[in-house]
N, CA, C and O atoms as a CHARMM CRD file, in Angstrom:
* protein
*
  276
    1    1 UNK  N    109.25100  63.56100 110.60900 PROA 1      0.00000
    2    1 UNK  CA   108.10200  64.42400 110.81800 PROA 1      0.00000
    3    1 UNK  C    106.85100  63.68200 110.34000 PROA 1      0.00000
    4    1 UNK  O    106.71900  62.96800 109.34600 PROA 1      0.00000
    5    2 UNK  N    106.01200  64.00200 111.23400 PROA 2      0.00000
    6    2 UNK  CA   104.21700  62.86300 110.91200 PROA 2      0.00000
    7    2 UNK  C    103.86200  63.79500 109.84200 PROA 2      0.00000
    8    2 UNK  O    104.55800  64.74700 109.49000 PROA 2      0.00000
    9    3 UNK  N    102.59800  63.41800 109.29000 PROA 3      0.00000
   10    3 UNK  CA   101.87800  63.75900 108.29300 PROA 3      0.00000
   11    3 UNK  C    101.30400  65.27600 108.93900 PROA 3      0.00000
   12    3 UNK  O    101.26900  66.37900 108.39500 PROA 3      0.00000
   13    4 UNK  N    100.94200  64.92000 110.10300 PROA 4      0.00000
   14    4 UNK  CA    99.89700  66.31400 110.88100 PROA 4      0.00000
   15    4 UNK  C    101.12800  67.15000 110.94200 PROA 4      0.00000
   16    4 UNK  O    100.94500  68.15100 110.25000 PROA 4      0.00000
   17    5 UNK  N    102.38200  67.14200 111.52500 PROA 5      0.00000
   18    5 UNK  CA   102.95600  68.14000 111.34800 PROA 5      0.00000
   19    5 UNK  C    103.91500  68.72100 109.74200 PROA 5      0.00000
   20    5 UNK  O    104.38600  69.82900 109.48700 PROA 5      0.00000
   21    6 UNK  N    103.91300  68.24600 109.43800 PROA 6      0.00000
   22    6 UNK  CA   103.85900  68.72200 107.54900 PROA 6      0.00000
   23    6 UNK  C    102.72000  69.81600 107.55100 PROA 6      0.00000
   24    6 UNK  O    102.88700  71.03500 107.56800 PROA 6      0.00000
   25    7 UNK  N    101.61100  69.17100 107.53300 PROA 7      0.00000
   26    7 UNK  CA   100.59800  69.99200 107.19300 PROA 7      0.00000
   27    7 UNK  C    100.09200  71.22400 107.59500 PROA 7      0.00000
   28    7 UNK  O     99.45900  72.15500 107.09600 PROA 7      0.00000
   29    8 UNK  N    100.69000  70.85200 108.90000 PROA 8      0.00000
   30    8 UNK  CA   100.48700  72.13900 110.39600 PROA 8      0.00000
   31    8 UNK  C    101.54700  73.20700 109.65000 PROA 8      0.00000
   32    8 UNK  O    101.30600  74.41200 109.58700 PROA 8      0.00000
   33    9 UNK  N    102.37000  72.78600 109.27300 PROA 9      0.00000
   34    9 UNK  CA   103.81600  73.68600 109.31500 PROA 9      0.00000
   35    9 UNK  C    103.46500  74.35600 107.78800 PROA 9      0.00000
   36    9 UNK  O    103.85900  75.48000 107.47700 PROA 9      0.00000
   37   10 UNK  N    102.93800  73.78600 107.19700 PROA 10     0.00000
   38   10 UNK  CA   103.13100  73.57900 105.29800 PROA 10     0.00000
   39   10 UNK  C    101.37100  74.85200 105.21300 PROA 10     0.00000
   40   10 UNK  O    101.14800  75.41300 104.14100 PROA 10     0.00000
   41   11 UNK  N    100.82200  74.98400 105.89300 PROA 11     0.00000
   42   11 UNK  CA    99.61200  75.78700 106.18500 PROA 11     0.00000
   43   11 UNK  C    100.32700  77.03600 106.85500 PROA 11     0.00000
   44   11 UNK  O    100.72600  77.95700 106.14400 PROA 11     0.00000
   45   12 UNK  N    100.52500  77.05900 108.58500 PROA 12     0.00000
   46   12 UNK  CA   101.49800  77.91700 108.63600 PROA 12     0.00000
   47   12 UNK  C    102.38200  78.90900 107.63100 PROA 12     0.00000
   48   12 UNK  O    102.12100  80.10700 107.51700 PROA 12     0.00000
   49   13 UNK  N    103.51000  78.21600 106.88900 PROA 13     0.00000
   50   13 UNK  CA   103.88100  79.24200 105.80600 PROA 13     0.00000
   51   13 UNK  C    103.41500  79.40600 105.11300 PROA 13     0.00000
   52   13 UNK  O    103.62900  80.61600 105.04100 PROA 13     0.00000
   53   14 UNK  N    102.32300  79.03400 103.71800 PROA 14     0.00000
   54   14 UNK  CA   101.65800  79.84500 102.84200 PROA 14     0.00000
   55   14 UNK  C    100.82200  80.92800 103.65300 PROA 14     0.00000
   56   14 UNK  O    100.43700  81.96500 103.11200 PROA 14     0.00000
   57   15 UNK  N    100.52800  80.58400 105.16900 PROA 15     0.00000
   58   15 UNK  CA    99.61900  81.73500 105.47400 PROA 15     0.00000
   59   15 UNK  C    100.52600  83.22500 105.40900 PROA 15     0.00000
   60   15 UNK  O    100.36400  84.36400 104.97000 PROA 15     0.00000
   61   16 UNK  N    101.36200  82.59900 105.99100 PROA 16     0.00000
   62   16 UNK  CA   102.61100  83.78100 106.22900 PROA 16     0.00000
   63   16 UNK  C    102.84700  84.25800 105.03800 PROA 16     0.00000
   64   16 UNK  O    102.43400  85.38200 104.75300 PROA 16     0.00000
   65   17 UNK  N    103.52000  83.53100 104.16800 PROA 17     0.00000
   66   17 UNK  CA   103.79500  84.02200 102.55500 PROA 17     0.00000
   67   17 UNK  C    103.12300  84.94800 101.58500 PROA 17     0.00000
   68   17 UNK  O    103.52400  85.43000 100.52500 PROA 17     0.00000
   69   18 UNK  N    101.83000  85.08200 102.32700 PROA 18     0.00000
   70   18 UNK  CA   100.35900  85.15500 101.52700 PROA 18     0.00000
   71   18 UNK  C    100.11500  86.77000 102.84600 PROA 18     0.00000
   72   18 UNK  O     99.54900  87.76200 102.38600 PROA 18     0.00000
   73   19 UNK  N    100.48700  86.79100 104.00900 PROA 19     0.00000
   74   19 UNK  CA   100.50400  87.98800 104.63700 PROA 19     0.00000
   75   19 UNK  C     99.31400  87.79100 105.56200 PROA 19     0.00000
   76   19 UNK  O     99.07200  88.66300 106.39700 PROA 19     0.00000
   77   20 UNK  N     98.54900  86.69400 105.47000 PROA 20     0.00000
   78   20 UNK  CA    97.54100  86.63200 106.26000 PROA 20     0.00000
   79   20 UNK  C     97.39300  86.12200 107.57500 PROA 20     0.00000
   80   20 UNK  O     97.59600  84.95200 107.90000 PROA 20     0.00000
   81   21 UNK  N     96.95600  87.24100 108.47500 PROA 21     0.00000
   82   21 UNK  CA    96.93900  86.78800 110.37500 PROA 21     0.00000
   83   21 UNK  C     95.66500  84.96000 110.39500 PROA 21     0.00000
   84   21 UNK  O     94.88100  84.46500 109.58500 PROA 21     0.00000
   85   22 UNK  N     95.90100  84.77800 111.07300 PROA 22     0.00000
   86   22 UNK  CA    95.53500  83.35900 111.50200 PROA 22     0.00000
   87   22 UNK  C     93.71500  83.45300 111.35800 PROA 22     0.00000
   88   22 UNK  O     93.09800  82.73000 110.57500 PROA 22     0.00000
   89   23 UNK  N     93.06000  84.45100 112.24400 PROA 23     0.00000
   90   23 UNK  CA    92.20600  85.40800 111.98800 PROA 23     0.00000
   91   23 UNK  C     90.96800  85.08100 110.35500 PROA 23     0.00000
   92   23 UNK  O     89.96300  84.41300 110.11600 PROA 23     0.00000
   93   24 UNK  N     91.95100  86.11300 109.56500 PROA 24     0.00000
   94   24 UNK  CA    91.81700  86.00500 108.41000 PROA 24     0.00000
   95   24 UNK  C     91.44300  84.95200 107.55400 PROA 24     0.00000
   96   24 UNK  O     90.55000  85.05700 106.71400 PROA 24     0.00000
   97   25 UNK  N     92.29600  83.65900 107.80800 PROA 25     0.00000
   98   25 UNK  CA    92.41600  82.51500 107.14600 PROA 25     0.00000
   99   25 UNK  C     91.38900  81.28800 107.72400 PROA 25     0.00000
  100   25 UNK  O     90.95300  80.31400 107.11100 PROA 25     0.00000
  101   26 UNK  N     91.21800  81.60700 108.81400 PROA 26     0.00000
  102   26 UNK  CA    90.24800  81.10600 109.43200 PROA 26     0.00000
  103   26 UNK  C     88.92500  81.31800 108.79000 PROA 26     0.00000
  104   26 UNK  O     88.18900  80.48900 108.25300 PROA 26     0.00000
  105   27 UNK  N     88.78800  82.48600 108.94000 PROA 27     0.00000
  106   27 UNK  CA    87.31300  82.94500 108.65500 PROA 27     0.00000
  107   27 UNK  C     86.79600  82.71300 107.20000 PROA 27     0.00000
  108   27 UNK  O     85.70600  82.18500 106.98000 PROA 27     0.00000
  109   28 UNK  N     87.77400  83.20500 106.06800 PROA 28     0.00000
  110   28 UNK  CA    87.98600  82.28300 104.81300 PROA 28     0.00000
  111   28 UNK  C     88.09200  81.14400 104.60500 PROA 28     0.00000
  112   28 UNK  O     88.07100  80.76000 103.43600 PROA 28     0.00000
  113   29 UNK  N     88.22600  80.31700 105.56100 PROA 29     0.00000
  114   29 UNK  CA    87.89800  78.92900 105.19000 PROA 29     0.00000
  115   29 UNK  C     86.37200  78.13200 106.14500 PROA 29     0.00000
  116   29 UNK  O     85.85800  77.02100 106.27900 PROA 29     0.00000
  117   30 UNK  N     86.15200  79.63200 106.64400 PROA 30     0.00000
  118   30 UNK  CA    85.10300  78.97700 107.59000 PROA 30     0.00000
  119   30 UNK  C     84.92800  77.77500 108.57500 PROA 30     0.00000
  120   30 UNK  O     84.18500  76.80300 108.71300 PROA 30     0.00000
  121   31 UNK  N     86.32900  78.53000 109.37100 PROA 31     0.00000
  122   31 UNK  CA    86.43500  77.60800 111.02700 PROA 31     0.00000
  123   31 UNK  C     86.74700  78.72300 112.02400 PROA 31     0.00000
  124   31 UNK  O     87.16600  79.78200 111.55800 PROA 31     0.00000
  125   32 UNK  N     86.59100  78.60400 113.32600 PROA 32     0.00000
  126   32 UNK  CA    87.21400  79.80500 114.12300 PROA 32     0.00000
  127   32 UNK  C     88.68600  79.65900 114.14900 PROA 32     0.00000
  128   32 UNK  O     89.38800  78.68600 113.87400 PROA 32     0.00000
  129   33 UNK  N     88.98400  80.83100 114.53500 PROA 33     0.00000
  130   33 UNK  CA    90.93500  81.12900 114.74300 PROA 33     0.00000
  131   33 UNK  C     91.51400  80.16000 115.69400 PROA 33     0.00000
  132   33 UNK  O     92.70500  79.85100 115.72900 PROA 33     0.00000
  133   34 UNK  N     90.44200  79.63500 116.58000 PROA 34     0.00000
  134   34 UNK  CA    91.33300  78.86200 117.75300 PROA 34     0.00000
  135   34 UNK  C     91.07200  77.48200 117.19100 PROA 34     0.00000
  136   34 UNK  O     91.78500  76.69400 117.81300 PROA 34     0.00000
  137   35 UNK  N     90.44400  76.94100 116.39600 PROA 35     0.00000
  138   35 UNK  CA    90.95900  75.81200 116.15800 PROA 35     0.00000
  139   35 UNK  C     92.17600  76.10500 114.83200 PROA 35     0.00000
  140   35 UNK  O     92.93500  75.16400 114.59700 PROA 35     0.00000
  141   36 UNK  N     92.27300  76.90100 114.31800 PROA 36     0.00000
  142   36 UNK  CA    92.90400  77.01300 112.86800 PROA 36     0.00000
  143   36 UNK  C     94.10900  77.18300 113.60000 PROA 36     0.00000
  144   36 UNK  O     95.13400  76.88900 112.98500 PROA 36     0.00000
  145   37 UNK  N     94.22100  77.55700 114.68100 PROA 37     0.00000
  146   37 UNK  CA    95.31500  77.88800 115.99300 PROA 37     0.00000
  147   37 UNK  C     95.71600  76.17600 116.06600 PROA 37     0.00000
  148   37 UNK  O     96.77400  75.77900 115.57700 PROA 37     0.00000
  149   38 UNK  N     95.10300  75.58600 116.48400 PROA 38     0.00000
  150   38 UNK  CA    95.10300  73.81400 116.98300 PROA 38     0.00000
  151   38 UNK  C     95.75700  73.31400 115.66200 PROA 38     0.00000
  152   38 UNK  O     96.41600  72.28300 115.52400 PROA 38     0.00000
  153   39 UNK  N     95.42100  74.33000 114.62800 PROA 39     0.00000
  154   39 UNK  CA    95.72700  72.89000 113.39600 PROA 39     0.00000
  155   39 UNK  C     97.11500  73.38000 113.39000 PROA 39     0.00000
  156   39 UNK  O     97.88200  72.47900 113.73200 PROA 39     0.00000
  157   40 UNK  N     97.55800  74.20800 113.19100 PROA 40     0.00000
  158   40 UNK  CA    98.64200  75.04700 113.03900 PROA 40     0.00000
  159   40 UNK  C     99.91200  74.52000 113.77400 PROA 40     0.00000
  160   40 UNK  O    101.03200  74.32300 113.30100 PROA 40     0.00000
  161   41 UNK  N     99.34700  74.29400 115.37000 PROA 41     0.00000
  162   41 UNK  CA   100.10200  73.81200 115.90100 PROA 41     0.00000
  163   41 UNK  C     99.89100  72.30000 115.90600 PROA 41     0.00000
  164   41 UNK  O     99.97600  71.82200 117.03700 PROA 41     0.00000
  165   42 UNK  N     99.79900  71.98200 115.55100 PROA 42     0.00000
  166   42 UNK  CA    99.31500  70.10500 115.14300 PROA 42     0.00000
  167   42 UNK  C     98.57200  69.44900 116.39900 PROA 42     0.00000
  168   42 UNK  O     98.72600  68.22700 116.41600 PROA 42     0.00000
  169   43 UNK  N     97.79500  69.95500 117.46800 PROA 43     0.00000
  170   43 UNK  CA    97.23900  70.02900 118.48300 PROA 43     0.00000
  171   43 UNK  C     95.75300  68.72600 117.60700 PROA 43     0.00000
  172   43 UNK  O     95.53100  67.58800 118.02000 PROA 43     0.00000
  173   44 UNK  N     95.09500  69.33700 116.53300 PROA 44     0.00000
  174   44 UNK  CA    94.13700  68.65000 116.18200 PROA 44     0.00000
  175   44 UNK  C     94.39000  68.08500 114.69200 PROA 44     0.00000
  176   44 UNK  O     95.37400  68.69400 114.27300 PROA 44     0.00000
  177   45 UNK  N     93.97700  67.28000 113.81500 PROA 45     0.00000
  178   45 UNK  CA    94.01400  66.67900 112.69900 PROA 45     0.00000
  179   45 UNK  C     92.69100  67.64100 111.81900 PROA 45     0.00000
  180   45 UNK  O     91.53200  67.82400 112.19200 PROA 45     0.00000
  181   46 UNK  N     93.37900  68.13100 110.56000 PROA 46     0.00000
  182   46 UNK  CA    91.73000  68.66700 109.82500 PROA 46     0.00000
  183   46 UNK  C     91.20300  67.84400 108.84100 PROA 46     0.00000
  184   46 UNK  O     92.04100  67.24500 108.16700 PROA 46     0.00000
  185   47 UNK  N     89.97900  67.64900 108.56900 PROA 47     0.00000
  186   47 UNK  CA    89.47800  66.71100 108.06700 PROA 47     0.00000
  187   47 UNK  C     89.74800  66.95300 106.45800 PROA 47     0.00000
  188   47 UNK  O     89.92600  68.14900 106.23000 PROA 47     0.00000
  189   48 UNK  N     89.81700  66.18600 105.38300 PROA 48     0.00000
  190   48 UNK  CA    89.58400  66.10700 104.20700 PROA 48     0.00000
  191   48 UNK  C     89.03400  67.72300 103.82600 PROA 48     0.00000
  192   48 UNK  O     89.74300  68.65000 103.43300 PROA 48     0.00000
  193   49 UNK  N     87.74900  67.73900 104.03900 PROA 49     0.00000
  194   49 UNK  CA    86.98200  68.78100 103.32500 PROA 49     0.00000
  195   49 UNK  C     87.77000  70.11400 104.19800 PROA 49     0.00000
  196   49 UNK  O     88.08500  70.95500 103.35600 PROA 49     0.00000
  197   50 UNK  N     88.14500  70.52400 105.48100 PROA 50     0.00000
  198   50 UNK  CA    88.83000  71.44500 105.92500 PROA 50     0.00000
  199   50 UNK  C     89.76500  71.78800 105.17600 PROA 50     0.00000
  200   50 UNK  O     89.99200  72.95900 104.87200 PROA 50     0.00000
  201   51 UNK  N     90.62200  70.49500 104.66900 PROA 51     0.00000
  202   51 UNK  CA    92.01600  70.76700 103.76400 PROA 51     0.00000
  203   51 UNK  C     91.92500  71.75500 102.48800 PROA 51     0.00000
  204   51 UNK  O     92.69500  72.50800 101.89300 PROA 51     0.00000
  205   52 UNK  N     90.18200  71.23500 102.35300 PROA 52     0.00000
  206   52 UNK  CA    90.05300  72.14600 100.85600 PROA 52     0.00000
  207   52 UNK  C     89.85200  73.26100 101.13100 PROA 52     0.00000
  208   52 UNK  O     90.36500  74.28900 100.68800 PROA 52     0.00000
  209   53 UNK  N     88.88600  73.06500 102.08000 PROA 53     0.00000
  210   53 UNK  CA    88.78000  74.74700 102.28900 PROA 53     0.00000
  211   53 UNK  C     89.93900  75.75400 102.57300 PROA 53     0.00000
  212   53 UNK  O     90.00700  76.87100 102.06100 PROA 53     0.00000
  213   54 UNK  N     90.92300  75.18000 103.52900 PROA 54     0.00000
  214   54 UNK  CA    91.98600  75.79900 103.63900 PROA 54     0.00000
  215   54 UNK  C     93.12700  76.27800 102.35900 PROA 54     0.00000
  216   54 UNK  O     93.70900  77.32600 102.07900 PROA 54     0.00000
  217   55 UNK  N     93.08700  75.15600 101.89200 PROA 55     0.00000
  218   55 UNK  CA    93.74300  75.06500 100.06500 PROA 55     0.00000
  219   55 UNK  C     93.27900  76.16500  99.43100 PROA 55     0.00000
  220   55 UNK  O     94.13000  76.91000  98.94500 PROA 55     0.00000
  221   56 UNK  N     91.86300  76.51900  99.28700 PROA 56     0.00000
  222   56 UNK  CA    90.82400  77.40700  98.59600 PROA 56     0.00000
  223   56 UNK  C     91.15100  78.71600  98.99900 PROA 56     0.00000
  224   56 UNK  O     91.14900  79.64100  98.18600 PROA 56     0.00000
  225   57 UNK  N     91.43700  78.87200 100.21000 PROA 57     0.00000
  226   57 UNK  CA    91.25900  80.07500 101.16700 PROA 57     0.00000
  227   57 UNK  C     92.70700  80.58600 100.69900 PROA 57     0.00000
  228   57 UNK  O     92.79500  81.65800 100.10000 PROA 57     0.00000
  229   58 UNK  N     93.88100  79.78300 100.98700 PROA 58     0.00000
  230   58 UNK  CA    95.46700  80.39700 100.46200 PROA 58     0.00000
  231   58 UNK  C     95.43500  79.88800  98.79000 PROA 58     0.00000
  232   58 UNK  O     96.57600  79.61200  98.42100 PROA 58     0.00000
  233   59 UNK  N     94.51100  79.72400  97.82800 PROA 59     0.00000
  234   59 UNK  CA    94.68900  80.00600  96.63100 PROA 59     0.00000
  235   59 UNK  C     95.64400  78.81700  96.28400 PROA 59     0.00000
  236   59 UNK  O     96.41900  79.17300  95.39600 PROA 59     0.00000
  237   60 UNK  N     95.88300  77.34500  96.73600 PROA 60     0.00000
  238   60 UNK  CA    97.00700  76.83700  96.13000 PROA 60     0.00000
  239   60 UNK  C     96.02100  74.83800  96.08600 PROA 60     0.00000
  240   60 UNK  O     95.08600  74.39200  96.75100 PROA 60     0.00000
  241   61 UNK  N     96.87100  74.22900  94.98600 PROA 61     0.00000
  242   61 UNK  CA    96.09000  73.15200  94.98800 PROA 61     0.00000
  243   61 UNK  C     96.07600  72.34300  96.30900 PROA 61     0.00000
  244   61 UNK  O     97.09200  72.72100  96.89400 PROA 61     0.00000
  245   62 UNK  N     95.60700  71.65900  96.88400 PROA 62     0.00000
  246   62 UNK  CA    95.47500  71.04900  98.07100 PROA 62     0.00000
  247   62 UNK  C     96.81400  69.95300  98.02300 PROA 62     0.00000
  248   62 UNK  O     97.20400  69.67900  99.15800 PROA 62     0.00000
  249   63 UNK  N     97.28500  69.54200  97.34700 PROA 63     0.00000
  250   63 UNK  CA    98.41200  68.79300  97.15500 PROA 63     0.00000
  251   63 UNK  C     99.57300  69.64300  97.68000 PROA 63     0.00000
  252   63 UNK  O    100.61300  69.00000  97.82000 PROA 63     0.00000
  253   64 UNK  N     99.64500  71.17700  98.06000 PROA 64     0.00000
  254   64 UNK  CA   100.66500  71.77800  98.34400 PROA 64     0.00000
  255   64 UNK  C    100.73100  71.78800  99.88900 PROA 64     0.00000
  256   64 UNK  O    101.66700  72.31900 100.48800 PROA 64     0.00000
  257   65 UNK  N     99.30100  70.94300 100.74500 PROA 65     0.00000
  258   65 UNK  CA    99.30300  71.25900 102.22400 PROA 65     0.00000
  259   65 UNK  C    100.25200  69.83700 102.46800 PROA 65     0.00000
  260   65 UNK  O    100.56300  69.78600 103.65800 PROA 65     0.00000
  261   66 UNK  N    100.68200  68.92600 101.86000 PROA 66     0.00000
  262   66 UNK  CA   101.39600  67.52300 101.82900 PROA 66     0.00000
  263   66 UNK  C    102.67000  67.74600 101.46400 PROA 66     0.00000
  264   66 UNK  O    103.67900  67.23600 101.95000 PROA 66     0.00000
  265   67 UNK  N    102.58800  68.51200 100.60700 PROA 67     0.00000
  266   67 UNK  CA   104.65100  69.14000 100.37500 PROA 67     0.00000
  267   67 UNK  C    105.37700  68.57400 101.11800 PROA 67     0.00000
  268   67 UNK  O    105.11800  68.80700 102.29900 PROA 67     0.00000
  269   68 UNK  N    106.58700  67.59800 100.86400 PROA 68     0.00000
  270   68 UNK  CA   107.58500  67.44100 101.65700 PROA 68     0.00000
  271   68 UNK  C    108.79200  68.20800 102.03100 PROA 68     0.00000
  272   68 UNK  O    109.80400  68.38500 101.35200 PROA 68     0.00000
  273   69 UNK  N    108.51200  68.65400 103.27000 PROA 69     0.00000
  274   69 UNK  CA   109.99000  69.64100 103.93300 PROA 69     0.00000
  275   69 UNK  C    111.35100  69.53600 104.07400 PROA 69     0.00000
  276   69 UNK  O    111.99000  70.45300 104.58800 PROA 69     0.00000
């Protein structure tokens, strides 16, 4: 598995874990749903500072979007 899909997948479940629609997590990290859609599905790469925001948004250190599966 590449790095983008770890991350795609490893975002994916804390969103889930955490109860939050795609929607939601988006808007808390301040991107729209259809790319947070793209990242999700490993369609696009998110940049550095996205990671944080996303990290920020599900409450967990950014080292947890790299987790190995």
């Amino acid at each position: 598995m590449n790095l983008r899909d770890r991350v795609a997948l490893n975002i994916q479940d804390l969103r889930r874990a955490r109860g939050l629609s795609q929607e939601v997590l988006a808007h808390q990290a301040n991107v729209s749903r259809g790319h947070m859609g793209r990242l999700e599905n490993s369609k696009f790469a998110a940049s550095l500072d996205l990671l944080e925001r996303i990290a920020q948004a599900l409450n967990v250190d950014p080292e947890e979007l790299f987790a190995k599966r």
